[in-house]
mmCIF file of C-alpha atoms in Angstrom:
data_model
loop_
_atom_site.group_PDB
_atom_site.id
_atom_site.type_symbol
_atom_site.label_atom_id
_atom_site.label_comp_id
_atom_site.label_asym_id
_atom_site.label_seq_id
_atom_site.Cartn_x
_atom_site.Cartn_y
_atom_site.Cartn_z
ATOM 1 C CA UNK A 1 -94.792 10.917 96.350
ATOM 2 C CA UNK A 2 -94.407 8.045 93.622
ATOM 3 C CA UNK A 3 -90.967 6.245 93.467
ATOM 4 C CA UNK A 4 -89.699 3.115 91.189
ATOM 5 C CA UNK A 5 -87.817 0.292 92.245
ATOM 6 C CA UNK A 6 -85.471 -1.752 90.273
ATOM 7 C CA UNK A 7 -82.438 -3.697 89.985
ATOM 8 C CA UNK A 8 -79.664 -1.874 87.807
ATOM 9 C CA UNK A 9 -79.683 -3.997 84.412
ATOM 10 C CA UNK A 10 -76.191 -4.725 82.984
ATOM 11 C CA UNK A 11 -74.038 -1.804 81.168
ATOM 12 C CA UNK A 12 -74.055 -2.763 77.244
ATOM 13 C CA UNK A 13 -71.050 -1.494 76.509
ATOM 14 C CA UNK A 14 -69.097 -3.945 78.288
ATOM 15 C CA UNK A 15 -69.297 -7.495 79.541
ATOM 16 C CA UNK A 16 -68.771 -7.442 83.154
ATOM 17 C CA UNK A 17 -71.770 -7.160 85.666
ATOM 18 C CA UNK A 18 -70.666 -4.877 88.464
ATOM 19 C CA UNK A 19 -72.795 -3.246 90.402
ATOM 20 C CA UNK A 20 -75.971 -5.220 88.849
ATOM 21 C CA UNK A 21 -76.993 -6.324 92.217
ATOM 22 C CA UNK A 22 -78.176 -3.267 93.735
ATOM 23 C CA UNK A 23 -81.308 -2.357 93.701
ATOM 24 C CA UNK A 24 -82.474 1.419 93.302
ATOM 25 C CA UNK A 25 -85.189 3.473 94.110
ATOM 26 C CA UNK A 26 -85.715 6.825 91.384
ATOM 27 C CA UNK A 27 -88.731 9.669 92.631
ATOM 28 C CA UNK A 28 -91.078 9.934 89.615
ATOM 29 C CA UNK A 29 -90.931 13.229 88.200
ATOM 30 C CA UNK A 30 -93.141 16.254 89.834
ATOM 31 C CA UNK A 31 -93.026 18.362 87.109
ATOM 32 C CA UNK A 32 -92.381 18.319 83.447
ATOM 33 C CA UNK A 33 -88.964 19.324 81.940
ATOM 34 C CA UNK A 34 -88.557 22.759 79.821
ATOM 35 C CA UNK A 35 -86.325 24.167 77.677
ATOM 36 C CA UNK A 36 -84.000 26.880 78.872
ATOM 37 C CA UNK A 37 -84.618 30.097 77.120
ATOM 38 C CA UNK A 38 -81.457 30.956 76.668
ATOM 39 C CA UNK A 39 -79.172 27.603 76.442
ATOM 40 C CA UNK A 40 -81.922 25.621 75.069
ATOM 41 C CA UNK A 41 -81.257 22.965 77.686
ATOM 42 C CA UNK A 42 -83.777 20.659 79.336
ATOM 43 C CA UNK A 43 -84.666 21.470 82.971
ATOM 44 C CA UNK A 44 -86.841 21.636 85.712
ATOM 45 C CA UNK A 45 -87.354 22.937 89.415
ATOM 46 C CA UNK A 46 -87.657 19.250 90.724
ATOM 47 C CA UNK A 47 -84.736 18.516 92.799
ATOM 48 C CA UNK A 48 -86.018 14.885 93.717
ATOM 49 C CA UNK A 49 -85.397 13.677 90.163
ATOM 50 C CA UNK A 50 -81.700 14.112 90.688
ATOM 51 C CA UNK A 51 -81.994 11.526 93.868
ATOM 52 C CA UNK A 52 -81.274 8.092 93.508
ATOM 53 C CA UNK A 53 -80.849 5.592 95.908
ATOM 54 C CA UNK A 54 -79.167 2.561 95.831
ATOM 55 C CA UNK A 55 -80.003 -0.655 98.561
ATOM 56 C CA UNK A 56 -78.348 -3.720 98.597
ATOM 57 C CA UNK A 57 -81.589 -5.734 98.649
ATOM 58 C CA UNK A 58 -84.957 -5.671 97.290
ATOM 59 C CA UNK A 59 -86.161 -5.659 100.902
ATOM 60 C CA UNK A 60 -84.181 -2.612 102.513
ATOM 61 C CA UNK A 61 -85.543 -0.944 99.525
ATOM 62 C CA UNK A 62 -89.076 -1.720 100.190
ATOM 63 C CA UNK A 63 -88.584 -0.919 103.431
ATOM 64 C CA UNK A 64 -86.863 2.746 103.002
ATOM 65 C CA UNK A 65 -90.285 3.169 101.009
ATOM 66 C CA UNK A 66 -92.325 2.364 103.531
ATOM 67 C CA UNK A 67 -90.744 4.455 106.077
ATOM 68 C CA UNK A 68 -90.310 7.236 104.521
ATOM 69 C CA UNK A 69 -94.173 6.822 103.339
ATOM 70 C CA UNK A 70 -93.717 6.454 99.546
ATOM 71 C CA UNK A 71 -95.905 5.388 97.307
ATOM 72 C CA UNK A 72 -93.863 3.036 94.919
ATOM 73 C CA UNK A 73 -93.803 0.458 91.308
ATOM 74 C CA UNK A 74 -91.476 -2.498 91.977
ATOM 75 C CA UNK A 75 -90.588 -3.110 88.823
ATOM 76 C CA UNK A 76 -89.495 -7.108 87.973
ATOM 77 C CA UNK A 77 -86.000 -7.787 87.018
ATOM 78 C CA UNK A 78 -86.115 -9.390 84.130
ATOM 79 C CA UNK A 79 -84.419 -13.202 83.138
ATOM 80 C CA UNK A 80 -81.222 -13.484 81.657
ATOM 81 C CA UNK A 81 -81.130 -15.530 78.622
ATOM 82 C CA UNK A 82 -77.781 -16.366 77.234
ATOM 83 C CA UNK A 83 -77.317 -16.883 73.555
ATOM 84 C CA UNK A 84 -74.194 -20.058 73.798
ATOM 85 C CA UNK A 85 -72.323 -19.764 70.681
ATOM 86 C CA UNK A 86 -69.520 -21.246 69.532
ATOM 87 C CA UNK A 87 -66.838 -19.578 67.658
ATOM 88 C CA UNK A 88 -66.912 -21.784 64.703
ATOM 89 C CA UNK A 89 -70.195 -20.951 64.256
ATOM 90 C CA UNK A 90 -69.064 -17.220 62.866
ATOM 91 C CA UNK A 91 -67.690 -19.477 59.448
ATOM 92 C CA UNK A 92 -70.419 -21.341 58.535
#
C-alpha cells in the first residue's frame, strides 16, 4: 500500500500557523473516483482515502510506515520566504 508524508503547509486564509508542525501521512488512492448515478457526486469504495494521520514528527511518521509495512513518498517541506514590506511602500 502507497502512503505520502508531509508537513501540513499554512492555511491561506489566515495568518496564524497552527497546527503547521504536524506531519501527516494520506493512503494513495486504490481506486478511481465515480460519479454517483443518481446525485452526481464523486465517490468511491476506498475507505483508506478517508484516513489521515497526523504525527508530531517526521520520524514517528516514518516509523508508523515502517511498521505497519507501507510503502511511502516523503515529500520535502518546502522554505518559507517572507516578502518584508513596509507599509509606506503601498503609496509610492
Amino acid at each position: 500500500m502507497k502512503a505520502r508524508i508531509f508537513q501540513k503547509p499554512k492555511n491561506a486564509m489566515q495568518s496564524g500557523r497552527a497546527g503547521t508542525q504536524r506531519w501527516m501521512l494520506e493512503f494513495a488512492p486504490a481506486e478511481p473516483r465515480k460519479a454517483d448515478p443518481l446525485m452526481g457526486w464523486a465517490g468511491s469504495g476506498d475507505t483508506q482515502r478517508q484516513l489521515r494521520l497526523g504525527f508530531a514528527s517526521r520520524d514517528e511518521a516514518l516509523a508508523y510506515a515502517e511498521r505497519e509495512g507501507l510503502e511511502v513518498e516523503i515529500i520535502p517541506t518546502p522554505t518559507r520566504r517572507l516578502k518584508i514590506q513596509a507599509y509606506a511602500d503601498n503609496f509610492r
